[in-house]
Structure formats: C-alpha cells, structure tokens
PDB file of C-alpha atoms and ligand atoms in Angstrom:
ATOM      1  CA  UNK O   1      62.058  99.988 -46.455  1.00 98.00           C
ATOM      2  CA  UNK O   2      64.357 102.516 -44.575  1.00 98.00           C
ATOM      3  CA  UNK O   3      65.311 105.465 -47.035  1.00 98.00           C
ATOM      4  CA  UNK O   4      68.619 107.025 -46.531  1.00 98.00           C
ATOM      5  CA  UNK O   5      69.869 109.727 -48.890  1.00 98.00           C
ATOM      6  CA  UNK O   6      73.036 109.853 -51.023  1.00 98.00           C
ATOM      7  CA  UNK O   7      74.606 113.032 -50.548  1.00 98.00           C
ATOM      8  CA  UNK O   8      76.979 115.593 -48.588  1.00 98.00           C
ATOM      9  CA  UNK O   9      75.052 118.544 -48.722  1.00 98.00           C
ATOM     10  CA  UNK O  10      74.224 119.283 -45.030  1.00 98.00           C
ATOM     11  CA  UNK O  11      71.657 122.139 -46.269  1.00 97.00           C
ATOM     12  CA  UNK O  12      69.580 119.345 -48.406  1.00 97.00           C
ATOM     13  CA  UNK O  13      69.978 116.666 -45.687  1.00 98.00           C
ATOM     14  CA  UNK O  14      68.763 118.828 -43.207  1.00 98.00           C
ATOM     15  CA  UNK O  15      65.969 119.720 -45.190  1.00 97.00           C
ATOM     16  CA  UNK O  16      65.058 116.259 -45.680  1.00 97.00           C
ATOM     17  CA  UNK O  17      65.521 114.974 -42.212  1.00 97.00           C
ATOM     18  CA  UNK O  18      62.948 117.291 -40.640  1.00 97.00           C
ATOM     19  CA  UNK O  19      60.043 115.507 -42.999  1.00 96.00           C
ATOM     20  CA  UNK O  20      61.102 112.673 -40.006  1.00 96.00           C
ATOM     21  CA  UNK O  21      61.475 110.024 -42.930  1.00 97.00           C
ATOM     22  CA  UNK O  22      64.603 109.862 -43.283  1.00 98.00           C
ATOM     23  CA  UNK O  23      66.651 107.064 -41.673  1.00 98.00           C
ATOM     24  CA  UNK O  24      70.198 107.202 -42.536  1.00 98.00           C
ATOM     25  CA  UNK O  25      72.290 109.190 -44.961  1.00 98.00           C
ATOM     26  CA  UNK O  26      75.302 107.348 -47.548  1.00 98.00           C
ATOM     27  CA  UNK O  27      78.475 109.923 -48.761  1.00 98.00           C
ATOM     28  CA  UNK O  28      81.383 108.724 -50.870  1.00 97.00           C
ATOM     29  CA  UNK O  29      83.915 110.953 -52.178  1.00 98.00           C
ATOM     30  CA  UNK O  30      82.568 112.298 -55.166  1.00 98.00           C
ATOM     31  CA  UNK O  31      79.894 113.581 -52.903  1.00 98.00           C
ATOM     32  CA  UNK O  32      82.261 114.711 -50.111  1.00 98.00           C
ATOM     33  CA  UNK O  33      84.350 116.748 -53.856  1.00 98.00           C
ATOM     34  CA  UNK O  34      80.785 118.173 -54.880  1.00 97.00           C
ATOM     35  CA  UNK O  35      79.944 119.687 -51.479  1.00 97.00           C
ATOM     36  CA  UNK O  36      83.562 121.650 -51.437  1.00 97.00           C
ATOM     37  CA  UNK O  37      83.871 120.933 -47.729  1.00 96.00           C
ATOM     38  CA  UNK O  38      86.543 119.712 -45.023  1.00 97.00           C
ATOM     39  CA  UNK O  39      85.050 115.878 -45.296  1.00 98.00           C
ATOM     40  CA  UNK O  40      85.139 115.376 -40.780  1.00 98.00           C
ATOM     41  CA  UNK O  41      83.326 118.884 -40.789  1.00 98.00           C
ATOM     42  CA  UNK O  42      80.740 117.389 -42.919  1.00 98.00           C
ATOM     43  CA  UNK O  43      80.441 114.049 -41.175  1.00 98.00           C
ATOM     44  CA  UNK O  44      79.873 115.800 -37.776  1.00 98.00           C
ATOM     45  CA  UNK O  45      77.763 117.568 -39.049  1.00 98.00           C
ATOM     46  CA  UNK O  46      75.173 114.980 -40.557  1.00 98.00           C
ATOM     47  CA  UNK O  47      75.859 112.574 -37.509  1.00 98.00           C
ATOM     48  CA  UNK O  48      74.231 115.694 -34.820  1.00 96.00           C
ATOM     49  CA  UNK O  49      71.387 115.999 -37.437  1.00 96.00           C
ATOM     50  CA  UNK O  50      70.405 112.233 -38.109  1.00 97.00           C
ATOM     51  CA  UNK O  51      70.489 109.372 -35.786  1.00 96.00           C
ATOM     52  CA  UNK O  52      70.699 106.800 -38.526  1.00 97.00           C
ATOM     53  CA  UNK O  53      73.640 104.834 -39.652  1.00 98.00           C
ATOM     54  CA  UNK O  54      75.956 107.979 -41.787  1.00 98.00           C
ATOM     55  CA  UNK O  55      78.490 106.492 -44.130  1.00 98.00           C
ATOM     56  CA  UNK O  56      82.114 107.568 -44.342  1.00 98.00           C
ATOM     57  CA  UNK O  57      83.777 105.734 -47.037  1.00 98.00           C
ATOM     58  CA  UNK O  58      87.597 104.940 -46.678  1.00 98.00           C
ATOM     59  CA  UNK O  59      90.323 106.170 -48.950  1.00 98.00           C
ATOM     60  CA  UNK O  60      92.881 103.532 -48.614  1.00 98.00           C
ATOM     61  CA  UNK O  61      92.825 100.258 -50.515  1.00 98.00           C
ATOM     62  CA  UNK O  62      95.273  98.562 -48.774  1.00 98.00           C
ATOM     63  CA  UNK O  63      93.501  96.629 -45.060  1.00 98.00           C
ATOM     64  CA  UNK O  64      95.876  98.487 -42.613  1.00 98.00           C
ATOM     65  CA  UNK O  65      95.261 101.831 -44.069  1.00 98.00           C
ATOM     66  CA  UNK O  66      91.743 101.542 -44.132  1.00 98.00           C
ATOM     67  CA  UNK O  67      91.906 100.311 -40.417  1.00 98.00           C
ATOM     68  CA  UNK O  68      93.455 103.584 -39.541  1.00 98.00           C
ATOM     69  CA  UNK O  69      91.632 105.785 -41.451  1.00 98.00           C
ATOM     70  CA  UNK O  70      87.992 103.350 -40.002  1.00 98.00           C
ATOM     71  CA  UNK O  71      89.453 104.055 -36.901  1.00 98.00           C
ATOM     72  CA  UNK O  72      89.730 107.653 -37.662  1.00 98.00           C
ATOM     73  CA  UNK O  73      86.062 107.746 -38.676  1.00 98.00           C
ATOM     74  CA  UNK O  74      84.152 105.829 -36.030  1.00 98.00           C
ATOM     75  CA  UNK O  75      85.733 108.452 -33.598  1.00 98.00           C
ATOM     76  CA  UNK O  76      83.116 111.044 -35.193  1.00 98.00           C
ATOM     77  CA  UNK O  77      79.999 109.718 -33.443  1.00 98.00           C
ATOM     78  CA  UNK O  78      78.531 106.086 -32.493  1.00 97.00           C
ATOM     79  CA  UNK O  79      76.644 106.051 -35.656  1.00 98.00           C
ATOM     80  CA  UNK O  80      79.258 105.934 -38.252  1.00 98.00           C
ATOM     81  CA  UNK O  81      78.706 103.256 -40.918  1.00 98.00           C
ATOM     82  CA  UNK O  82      82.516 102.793 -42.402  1.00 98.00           C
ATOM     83  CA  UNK O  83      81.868 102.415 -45.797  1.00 98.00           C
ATOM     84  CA  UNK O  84      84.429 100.469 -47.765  1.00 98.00           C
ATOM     85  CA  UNK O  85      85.417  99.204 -51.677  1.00 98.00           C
ATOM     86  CA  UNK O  86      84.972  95.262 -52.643  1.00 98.00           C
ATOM     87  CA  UNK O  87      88.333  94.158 -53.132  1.00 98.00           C
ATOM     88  CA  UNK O  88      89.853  91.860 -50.839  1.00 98.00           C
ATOM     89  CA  UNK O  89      91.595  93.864 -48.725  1.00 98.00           C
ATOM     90  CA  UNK O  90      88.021  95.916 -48.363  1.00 98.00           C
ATOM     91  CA  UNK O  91      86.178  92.465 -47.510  1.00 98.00           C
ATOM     92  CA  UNK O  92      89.717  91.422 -45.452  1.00 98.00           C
ATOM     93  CA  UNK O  93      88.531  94.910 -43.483  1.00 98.00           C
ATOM     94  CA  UNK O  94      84.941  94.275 -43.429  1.00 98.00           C
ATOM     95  CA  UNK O  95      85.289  91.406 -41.701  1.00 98.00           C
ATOM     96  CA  UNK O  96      87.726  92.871 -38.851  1.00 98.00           C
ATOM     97  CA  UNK O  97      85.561  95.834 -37.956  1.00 98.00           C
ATOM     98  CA  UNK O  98      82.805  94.069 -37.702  1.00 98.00           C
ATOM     99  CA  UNK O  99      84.159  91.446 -35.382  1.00 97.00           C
ATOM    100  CA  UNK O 100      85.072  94.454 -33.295  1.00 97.00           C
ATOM    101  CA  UNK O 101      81.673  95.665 -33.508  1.00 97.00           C
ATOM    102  CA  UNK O 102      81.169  98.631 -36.084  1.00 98.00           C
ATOM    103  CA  UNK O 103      79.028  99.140 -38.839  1.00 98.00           C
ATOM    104  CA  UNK O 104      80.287  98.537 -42.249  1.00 98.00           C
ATOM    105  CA  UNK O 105      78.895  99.260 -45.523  1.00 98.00           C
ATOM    106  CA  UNK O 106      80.398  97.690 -48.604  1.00 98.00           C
ATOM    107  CA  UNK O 107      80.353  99.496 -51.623  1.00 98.00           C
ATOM    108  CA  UNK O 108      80.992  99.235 -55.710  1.00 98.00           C
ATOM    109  CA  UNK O 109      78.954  96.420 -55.627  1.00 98.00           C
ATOM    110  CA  UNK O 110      78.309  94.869 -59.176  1.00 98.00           C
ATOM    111  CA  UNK O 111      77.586  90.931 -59.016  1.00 98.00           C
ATOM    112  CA  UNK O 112      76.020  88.728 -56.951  1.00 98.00           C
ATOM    113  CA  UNK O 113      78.690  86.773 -56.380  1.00 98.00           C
ATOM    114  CA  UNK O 114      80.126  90.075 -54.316  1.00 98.00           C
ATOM    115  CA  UNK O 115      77.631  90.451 -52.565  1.00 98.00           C
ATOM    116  CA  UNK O 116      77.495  86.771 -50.953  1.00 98.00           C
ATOM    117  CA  UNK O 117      81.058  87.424 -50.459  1.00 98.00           C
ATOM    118  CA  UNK O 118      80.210  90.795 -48.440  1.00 98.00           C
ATOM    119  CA  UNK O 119      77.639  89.097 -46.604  1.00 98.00           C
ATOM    120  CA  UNK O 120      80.386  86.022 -45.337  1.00 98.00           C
ATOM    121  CA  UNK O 121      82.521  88.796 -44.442  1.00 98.00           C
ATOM    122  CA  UNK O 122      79.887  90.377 -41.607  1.00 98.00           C
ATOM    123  CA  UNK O 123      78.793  93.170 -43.904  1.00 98.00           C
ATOM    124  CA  UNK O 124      75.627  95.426 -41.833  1.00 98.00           C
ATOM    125  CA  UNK O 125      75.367  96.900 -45.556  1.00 98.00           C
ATOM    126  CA  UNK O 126      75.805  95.773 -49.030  1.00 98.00           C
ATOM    127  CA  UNK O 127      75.760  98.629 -51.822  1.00 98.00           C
ATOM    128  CA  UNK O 128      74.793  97.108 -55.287  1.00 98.00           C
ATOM    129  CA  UNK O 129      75.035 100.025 -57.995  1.00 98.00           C
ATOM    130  CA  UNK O 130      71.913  99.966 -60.028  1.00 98.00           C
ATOM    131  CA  UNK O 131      72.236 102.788 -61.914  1.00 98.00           C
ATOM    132  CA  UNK O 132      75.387 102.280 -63.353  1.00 98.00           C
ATOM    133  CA  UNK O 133      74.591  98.986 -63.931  1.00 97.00           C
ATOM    134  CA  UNK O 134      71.380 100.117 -66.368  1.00 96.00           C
ATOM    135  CA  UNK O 135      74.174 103.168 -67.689  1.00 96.00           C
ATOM    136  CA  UNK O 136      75.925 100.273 -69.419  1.00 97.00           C
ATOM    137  CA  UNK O 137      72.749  98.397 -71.092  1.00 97.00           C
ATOM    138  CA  UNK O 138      72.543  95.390 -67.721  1.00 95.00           C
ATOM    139  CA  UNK O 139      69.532  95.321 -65.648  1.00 96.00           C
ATOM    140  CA  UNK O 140      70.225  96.702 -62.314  1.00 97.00           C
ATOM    141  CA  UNK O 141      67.096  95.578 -60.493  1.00 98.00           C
ATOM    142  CA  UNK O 142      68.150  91.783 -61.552  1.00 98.00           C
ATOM    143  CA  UNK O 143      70.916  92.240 -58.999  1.00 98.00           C
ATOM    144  CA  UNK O 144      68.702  93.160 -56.417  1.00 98.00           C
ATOM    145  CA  UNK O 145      66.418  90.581 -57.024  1.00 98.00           C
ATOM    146  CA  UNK O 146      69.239  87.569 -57.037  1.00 98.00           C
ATOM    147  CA  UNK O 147      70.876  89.383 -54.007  1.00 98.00           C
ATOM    148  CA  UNK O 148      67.838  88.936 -51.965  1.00 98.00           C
ATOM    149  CA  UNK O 149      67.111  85.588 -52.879  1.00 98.00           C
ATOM    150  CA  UNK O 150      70.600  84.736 -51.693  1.00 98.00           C
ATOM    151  CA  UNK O 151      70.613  86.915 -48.391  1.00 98.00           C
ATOM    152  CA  UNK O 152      66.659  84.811 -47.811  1.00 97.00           C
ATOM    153  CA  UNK O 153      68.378  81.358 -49.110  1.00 97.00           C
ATOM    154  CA  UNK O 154      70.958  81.555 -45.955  1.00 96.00           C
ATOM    155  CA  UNK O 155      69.207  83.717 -43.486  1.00 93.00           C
ATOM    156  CA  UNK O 156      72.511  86.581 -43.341  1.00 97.00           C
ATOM    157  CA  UNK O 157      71.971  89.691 -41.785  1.00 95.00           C
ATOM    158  CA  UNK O 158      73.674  92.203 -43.871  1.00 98.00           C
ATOM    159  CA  UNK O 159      70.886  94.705 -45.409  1.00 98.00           C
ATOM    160  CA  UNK O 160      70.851  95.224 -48.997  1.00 98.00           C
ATOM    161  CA  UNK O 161      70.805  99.257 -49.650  1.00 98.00           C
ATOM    162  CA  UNK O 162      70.244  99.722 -53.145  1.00 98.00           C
ATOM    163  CA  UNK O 163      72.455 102.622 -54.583  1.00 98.00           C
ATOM    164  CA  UNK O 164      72.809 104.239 -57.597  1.00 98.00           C
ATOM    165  CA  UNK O 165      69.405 104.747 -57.608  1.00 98.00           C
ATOM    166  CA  UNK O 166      68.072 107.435 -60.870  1.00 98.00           C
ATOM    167  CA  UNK O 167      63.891 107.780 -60.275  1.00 97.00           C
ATOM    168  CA  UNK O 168      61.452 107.076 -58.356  1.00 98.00           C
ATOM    169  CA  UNK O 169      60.843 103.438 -60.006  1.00 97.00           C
ATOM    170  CA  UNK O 170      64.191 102.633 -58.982  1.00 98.00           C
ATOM    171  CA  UNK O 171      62.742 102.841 -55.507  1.00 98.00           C
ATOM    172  CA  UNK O 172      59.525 101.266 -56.489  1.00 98.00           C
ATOM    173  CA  UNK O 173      61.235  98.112 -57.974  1.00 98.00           C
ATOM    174  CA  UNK O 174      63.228  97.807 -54.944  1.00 98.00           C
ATOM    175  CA  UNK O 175      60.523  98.160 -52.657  1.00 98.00           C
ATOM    176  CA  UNK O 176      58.533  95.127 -54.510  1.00 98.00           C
ATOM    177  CA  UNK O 177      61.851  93.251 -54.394  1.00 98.00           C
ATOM    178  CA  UNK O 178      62.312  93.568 -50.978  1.00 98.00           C
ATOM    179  CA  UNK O 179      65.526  95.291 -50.763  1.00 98.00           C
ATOM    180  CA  UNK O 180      66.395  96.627 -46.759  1.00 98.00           C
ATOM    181  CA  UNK O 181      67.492 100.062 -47.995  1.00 98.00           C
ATOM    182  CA  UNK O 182      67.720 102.508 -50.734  1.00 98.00           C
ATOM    183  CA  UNK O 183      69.919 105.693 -50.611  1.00 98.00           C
ATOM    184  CA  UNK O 184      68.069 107.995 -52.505  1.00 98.00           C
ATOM    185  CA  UNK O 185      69.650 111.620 -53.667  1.00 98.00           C
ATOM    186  CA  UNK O 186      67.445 114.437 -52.422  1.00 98.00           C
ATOM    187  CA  UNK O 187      66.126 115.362 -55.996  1.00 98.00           C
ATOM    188  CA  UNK O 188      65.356 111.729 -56.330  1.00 98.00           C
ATOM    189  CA  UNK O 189      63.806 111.477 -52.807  1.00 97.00           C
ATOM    190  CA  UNK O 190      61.474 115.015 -53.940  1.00 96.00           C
ATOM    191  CA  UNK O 191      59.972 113.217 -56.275  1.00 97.00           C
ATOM    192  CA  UNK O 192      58.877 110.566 -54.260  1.00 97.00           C
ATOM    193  CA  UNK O 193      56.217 112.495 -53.011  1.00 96.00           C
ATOM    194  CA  UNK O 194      54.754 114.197 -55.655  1.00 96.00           C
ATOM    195  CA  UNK O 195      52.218 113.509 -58.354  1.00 96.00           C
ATOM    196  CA  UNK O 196      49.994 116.113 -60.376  1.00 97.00           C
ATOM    197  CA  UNK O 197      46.788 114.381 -59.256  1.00 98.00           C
ATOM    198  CA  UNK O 198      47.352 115.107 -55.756  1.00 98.00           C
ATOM    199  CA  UNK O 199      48.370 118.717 -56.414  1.00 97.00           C
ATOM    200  CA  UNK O 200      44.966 118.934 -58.753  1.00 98.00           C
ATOM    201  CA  UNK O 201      42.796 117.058 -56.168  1.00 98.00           C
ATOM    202  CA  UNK O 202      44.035 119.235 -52.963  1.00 98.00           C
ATOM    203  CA  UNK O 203      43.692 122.625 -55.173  1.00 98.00           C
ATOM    204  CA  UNK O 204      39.602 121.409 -55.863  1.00 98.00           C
ATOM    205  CA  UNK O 205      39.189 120.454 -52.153  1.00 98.00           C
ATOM    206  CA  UNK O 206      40.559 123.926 -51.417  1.00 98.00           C
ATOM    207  CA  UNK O 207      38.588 125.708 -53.623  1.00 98.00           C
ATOM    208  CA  UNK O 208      35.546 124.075 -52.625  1.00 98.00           C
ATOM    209  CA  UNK O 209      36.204 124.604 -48.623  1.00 98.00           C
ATOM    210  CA  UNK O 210      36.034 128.100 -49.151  1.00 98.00           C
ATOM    211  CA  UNK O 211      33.138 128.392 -50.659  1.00 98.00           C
ATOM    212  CA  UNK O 212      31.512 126.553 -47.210  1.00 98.00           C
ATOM    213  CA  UNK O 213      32.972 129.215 -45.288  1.00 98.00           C
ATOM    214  CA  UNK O 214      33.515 127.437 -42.579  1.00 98.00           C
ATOM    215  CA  UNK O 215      36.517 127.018 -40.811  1.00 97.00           C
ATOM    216  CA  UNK O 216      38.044 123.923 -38.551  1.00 97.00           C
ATOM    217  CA  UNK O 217      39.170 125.283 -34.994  1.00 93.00           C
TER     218      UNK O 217
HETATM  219  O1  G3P N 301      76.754 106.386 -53.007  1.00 75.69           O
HETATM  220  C1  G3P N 301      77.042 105.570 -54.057  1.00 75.69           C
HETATM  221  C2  G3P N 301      76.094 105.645 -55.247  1.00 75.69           C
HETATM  222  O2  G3P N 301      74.798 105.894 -54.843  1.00 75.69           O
HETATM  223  C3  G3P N 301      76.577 106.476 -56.391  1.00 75.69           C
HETATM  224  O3  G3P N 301      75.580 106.776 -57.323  1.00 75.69           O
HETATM  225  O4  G3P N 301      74.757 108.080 -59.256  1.00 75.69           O
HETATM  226  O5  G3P N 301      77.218 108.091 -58.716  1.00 75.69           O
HETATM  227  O6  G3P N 301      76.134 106.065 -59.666  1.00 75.69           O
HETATM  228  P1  G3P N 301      75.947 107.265 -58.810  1.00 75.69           P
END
C-alpha cells in the first residue's frame, strides 16, 4: 500500500518524507486555507521535496475552467496529480486530461456507483471519503470494500486512495481490503508507528546492554 499524506504543511511533509516512506502527498483547499500560504508556492514546494504523485485540486466546477486552471497546475512539475470534484463536468474533465496524458485524482467520492463512473472516465485516482462517511453513522470501509471488488470485477486501472482517513485502523482496514492508497494526515501517519510495547521493550533491551558494557563498533 503506498501512503501519501493529506496536508499542506511543507514543515510536516518534509518531516515525513525523510523517514523515505512516504510516496505521494494529497492537498485540497481547506488544507491549502489552514497552511495560510500562496497555494503555487506551496505546490512547488512539495513537488522539489517528494517525487510522488502531489495533488492540486481545481477550483472551477465548470469543464473549461478547470481545463485552464489543470493546465495552470501541471505547469508546476511533471508530478502533479490534478485533483478534481465528481460532478459531471469534473468526470467530463477527468476524462480529457487523461487522454492527454496527466494524472488525475477524483475527489468527494461517496458511492460506489461514483467511483465506477471515475474509473470509465480514466481516473489514475479515486478518493472515497471514509471518514465523513462514518461522521454521519454509514460505514466507510464498506465503500472501500465494494470499490475494490468493482475495480477487480473489470480489471480498471485507476487506484483507490482512501481519504478521510481518522486512525490508524482506518489504515489497517484498508490495508486488509486491498485499497492502492491511503492519504494519511501526519498526526495520523505518527501514530502508525508507535505502540507502548515497543517503547517498553527497547527501554529493557537498553537497560540491559549497558549493564554488558560492551559496545558494537
Ligand atoms: O483530502 C481529502 C480528505 O482526506 C479530507 O479529509 O478529514 O477533511 O474529511 P477530512
């Protein structure tokens, strides 16, 4: 499973990008509003820091403004995933940048039935919203479950990157489903590798290393 992480904060991306496990990095513009920055600043940044697909969400919802503004965004760097809504000018859009060979990532995905569509239209990414989906009492991970038997069913390409994502289990689940991708927000991603055995254990093998005296050189 490739983890990517859900956020604009160059300083936390950075950070995370150096443990060499990250593979991507997701930004809409909530994100883009939280980090308080000029949003091509921000994109350049990520894109000289991680190799990975970067996502730039759109702000048009109409298909020839978000052409412009795609067009706009792909100039950044080569790996600039344009990320855009699921309505039907968004899948109309999908569907022409990918024929001309970019990386799209559709997004605000709540139903299966959107994600097949997402899929037909060429989609490299399809963003199901688990969280929000659990927020409002439905079971998230269902989604990604029926997406992937869907994707399997007809052999398409486009990776399922599970977003939204709350806790480690999130990740967990999605792992055991089989999901492509999950874009993880770095307090999220933290936790991922932490657990108090491990911190217990290590402190006891520590302790007890010292009292060989030895050291490894
Ligand atoms: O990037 C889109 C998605 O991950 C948003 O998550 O927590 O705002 O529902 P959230």
């Amino acid at each position: 499973m490739k983890f990517f992480v859900d956020t604009a904060d160059t300083a936390a991306i950075r950070e995370l990008a150096a443990t060499g496990l990250l593979d991507g990095v997701t930004t809409n513009p909530s994100l883009v509003a939280r980090a308080g920055r000029d949003f091509f600043e921000i994109l350049k940044e990520i894109c000289d820091v991680v190799p990975g697909p970067v996502s730039a969400e759109v702000a048009a919802t109409d298909f020839d403004g978000m052409l412009r503004e795609a067009e706009r965004l792909r100039k950044v760097a080569d790996n600039i995933a344009i990320k855009v809504p699921l309505i039907v000018d968004g899948l109309k859009a999908c569907k022409r940048l990918t024929d001309e060979g970019a990386m799209v990532n559709v997004t605000l995905c709540f139903s299966a039935a959107q994600a097949l569509l997402a899929a037909k239209a060429g989609a490299s990414f399809i963003s199901p919203f688990i969280g929000r989906h659990d927020d409002v009492g439905q079971d998230g991970m269902a989604l990604i479950a029926d997406i992937r038997q869907i994707y399997d069913n007809y052999h398409f390409d486009t990776e399922i990157l599970v977003a939204s994502v709350r806790h480690p289990m999130h990740v967990v689940e999605a792992a055991k489903i089989g999901a492509d991708v999950c874009t993880i927000p770095p307090d999220v991603l933290k936790k991922l590798f932490n657990h108090p055995l491990t911190e217990k254990g290590l402190e006891a093998f520590l302790a007890d290393w010292k009292k060989t005296g030895q050291t490894i050189r």
